[in-house]
């Protein structure tokens, strides 16, 4: 599963927000913020880890999760490319509309 597919789920997006806000959290700390079962939290964390949105490290019995910065940066770059594409398209549309308005204004005179 890719990062965007993993983030299509509301709970997983909330988990990512929580981890981003706090830096590192154990799976228990993450689970305490949700009204779902520990196995359900574990499943969401597994999906986010396999999609490379979150990193996980083990310390004794704890699993500690943090954001995978490189994956987040890749998603950000893709989003910025899409924004740039649409800005260029909208600028082109704006120039066309202005051209039409000027032509209509000349015809009315």
PDB file of C-alpha atoms in Angstrom:
ATOM      1  CA  UNK A   1       0.000   0.000   0.000  1.00  0.00           C
ATOM      2  CA  UNK A   2       1.320   3.443  -0.846  1.00  0.00           C
ATOM      3  CA  UNK A   3       1.361   6.389   1.548  1.00  0.00           C
ATOM      4  CA  UNK A   4      -1.662   8.123   0.026  1.00  0.00           C
ATOM      5  CA  UNK A   5      -3.753   4.946   0.225  1.00  0.00           C
ATOM      6  CA  UNK A   6      -2.678   4.458   3.844  1.00  0.00           C
ATOM      7  CA  UNK A   7      -3.689   8.023   4.659  1.00  0.00           C
ATOM      8  CA  UNK A   8      -7.125   7.606   3.072  1.00  0.00           C
ATOM      9  CA  UNK A   9      -8.343   6.281   6.423  1.00  0.00           C
ATOM     10  CA  UNK A  10      -9.437   8.880   9.022  1.00  0.00           C
ATOM     11  CA  UNK A  11      -7.949   7.001  11.965  1.00  0.00           C
ATOM     12  CA  UNK A  12      -4.582   6.643  10.282  1.00  0.00           C
ATOM     13  CA  UNK A  13      -4.526  10.359   9.445  1.00  0.00           C
ATOM     14  CA  UNK A  14      -5.236  11.127  13.098  1.00  0.00           C
ATOM     15  CA  UNK A  15      -2.450   8.776  14.180  1.00  0.00           C
ATOM     16  CA  UNK A  16      -0.020  10.576  11.870  1.00  0.00           C
ATOM     17  CA  UNK A  17      -1.123  13.979  13.235  1.00  0.00           C
ATOM     18  CA  UNK A  18      -0.633  12.725  16.769  1.00  0.00           C
ATOM     19  CA  UNK A  19       2.834  11.352  16.073  1.00  0.00           C
ATOM     20  CA  UNK A  20       3.820  14.492  14.127  1.00  0.00           C
ATOM     21  CA  UNK A  21       2.733  16.681  17.038  1.00  0.00           C
ATOM     22  CA  UNK A  22       4.542  14.620  19.686  1.00  0.00           C
ATOM     23  CA  UNK A  23       7.638  13.434  17.823  1.00  0.00           C
ATOM     24  CA  UNK A  24       7.759   9.871  19.110  1.00  0.00           C
ATOM     25  CA  UNK A  25       5.042   7.815  20.758  1.00  0.00           C
ATOM     26  CA  UNK A  26       4.697   4.226  21.854  1.00  0.00           C
ATOM     27  CA  UNK A  27       1.878   2.159  20.440  1.00  0.00           C
ATOM     28  CA  UNK A  28       0.252   2.274  23.904  1.00  0.00           C
ATOM     29  CA  UNK A  29       0.414   6.072  23.994  1.00  0.00           C
ATOM     30  CA  UNK A  30      -1.093   6.242  20.524  1.00  0.00           C
ATOM     31  CA  UNK A  31      -3.868   3.810  21.456  1.00  0.00           C
ATOM     32  CA  UNK A  32      -4.838   5.870  24.512  1.00  0.00           C
ATOM     33  CA  UNK A  33      -6.032   8.615  22.166  1.00  0.00           C
ATOM     34  CA  UNK A  34      -8.591   6.440  20.371  1.00  0.00           C
ATOM     35  CA  UNK A  35     -11.750   4.569  21.265  1.00  0.00           C
ATOM     36  CA  UNK A  36     -10.783   1.460  19.345  1.00  0.00           C
ATOM     37  CA  UNK A  37      -9.212  -1.803  20.438  1.00  0.00           C
ATOM     38  CA  UNK A  38      -5.443  -2.283  20.763  1.00  0.00           C
ATOM     39  CA  UNK A  39      -5.475  -4.824  17.892  1.00  0.00           C
ATOM     40  CA  UNK A  40      -7.177  -2.223  15.672  1.00  0.00           C
ATOM     41  CA  UNK A  41      -4.515   0.365  16.594  1.00  0.00           C
ATOM     42  CA  UNK A  42      -1.847  -2.239  15.890  1.00  0.00           C
ATOM     43  CA  UNK A  43      -3.336  -2.883  12.453  1.00  0.00           C
ATOM     44  CA  UNK A  44      -3.356   0.861  11.620  1.00  0.00           C
ATOM     45  CA  UNK A  45       0.246   1.207  12.789  1.00  0.00           C
ATOM     46  CA  UNK A  46       1.263  -1.787  10.685  1.00  0.00           C
ATOM     47  CA  UNK A  47      -0.333  -0.237   7.593  1.00  0.00           C
ATOM     48  CA  UNK A  48       1.376   3.117   8.229  1.00  0.00           C
ATOM     49  CA  UNK A  49       4.711   1.393   8.785  1.00  0.00           C
ATOM     50  CA  UNK A  50       4.417  -0.764   5.649  1.00  0.00           C
ATOM     51  CA  UNK A  51       3.478   2.350   3.638  1.00  0.00           C
ATOM     52  CA  UNK A  52       6.628   3.981   5.057  1.00  0.00           C
ATOM     53  CA  UNK A  53       4.691   6.856   6.609  1.00  0.00           C
ATOM     54  CA  UNK A  54       5.866   5.906  10.107  1.00  0.00           C
ATOM     55  CA  UNK A  55       9.125   4.451  11.377  1.00  0.00           C
ATOM     56  CA  UNK A  56       9.140   1.995  14.263  1.00  0.00           C
ATOM     57  CA  UNK A  57      11.936   1.125  16.650  1.00  0.00           C
ATOM     58  CA  UNK A  58      11.888  -1.401  19.464  1.00  0.00           C
ATOM     59  CA  UNK A  59      13.127  -0.625  22.951  1.00  0.00           C
ATOM     60  CA  UNK A  60      12.711  -3.643  25.223  1.00  0.00           C
ATOM     61  CA  UNK A  61       8.964  -4.422  25.046  1.00  0.00           C
ATOM     62  CA  UNK A  62       8.017  -1.018  23.610  1.00  0.00           C
ATOM     63  CA  UNK A  63       7.454  -0.127  20.005  1.00  0.00           C
ATOM     64  CA  UNK A  64       8.106   3.549  19.409  1.00  0.00           C
ATOM     65  CA  UNK A  65       6.725   5.270  16.332  1.00  0.00           C
ATOM     66  CA  UNK A  66       7.917   8.424  14.593  1.00  0.00           C
ATOM     67  CA  UNK A  67       7.292  10.080  11.244  1.00  0.00           C
ATOM     68  CA  UNK A  68       9.306   8.916   8.274  1.00  0.00           C
ATOM     69  CA  UNK A  69      10.533  12.310   7.100  1.00  0.00           C
ATOM     70  CA  UNK A  70      11.682  11.151   3.677  1.00  0.00           C
ATOM     71  CA  UNK A  71       8.280   9.649   2.884  1.00  0.00           C
ATOM     72  CA  UNK A  72       6.504  12.785   4.075  1.00  0.00           C
ATOM     73  CA  UNK A  73       8.858  14.892   1.936  1.00  0.00           C
ATOM     74  CA  UNK A  74       8.096  12.753  -1.127  1.00  0.00           C
ATOM     75  CA  UNK A  75       4.360  13.266  -0.602  1.00  0.00           C
ATOM     76  CA  UNK A  76       4.903  16.996  -0.096  1.00  0.00           C
ATOM     77  CA  UNK A  77       6.930  17.227  -3.329  1.00  0.00           C
ATOM     78  CA  UNK A  78       4.173  15.434  -5.244  1.00  0.00           C
ATOM     79  CA  UNK A  79       1.497  17.722  -3.792  1.00  0.00           C
ATOM     80  CA  UNK A  80       3.559  20.820  -4.608  1.00  0.00           C
ATOM     81  CA  UNK A  81       3.945  19.584  -8.205  1.00  0.00           C
ATOM     82  CA  UNK A  82       0.171  19.224  -8.495  1.00  0.00           C
ATOM     83  CA  UNK A  83      -0.371  22.690  -7.001  1.00  0.00           C
ATOM     84  CA  UNK A  84       2.127  24.149  -9.465  1.00  0.00           C
ATOM     85  CA  UNK A  85       0.416  22.398 -12.366  1.00  0.00           C
ATOM     86  CA  UNK A  86      -2.993  23.778 -11.383  1.00  0.00           C
ATOM     87  CA  UNK A  87      -1.627  27.263 -10.739  1.00  0.00           C
ATOM     88  CA  UNK A  88      -0.161  27.306 -14.260  1.00  0.00           C
ATOM     89  CA  UNK A  89      -3.470  26.067 -15.708  1.00  0.00           C
ATOM     90  CA  UNK A  90      -5.465  28.657 -13.791  1.00  0.00           C
ATOM     91  CA  UNK A  91      -3.061  31.431 -14.805  1.00  0.00           C
ATOM     92  CA  UNK A  92      -3.529  30.394 -18.436  1.00  0.00           C
ATOM     93  CA  UNK A  93      -7.312  30.419 -17.978  1.00  0.00           C
ATOM     94  CA  UNK A  94      -7.111  33.852 -16.332  1.00  0.00           C
ATOM     95  CA  UNK A  95      -5.123  35.237 -19.294  1.00  0.00           C
ATOM     96  CA  UNK A  96      -7.696  33.801 -21.706  1.00  0.00           C
ATOM     97  CA  UNK A  97     -10.622  35.310 -19.779  1.00  0.00           C
ATOM     98  CA  UNK A  98      -8.894  38.704 -19.683  1.00  0.00           C
ATOM     99  CA  UNK A  99      -8.298  38.491 -23.439  1.00  0.00           C
ATOM    100  CA  UNK A 100     -11.991  37.738 -24.072  1.00  0.00           C
ATOM    101  CA  UNK A 101     -13.065  40.622 -21.795  1.00  0.00           C
ATOM    102  CA  UNK A 102     -10.800  43.053 -23.673  1.00  0.00           C
ATOM    103  CA  UNK A 103     -12.143  41.858 -27.034  1.00  0.00           C
ATOM    104  CA  UNK A 104     -15.741  42.303 -25.857  1.00  0.00           C
ATOM    105  CA  UNK A 105     -14.963  45.752 -24.487  1.00  0.00           C
ATOM    106  CA  UNK A 106     -13.505  46.790 -27.890  1.00  0.00           C
ATOM    107  CA  UNK A 107     -16.575  45.476 -29.731  1.00  0.00           C
ATOM    108  CA  UNK A 108     -18.942  47.501 -27.486  1.00  0.00           C
ATOM    109  CA  UNK A 109     -17.147  50.791 -28.240  1.00  0.00           C
TER     110      UNK A 109
END
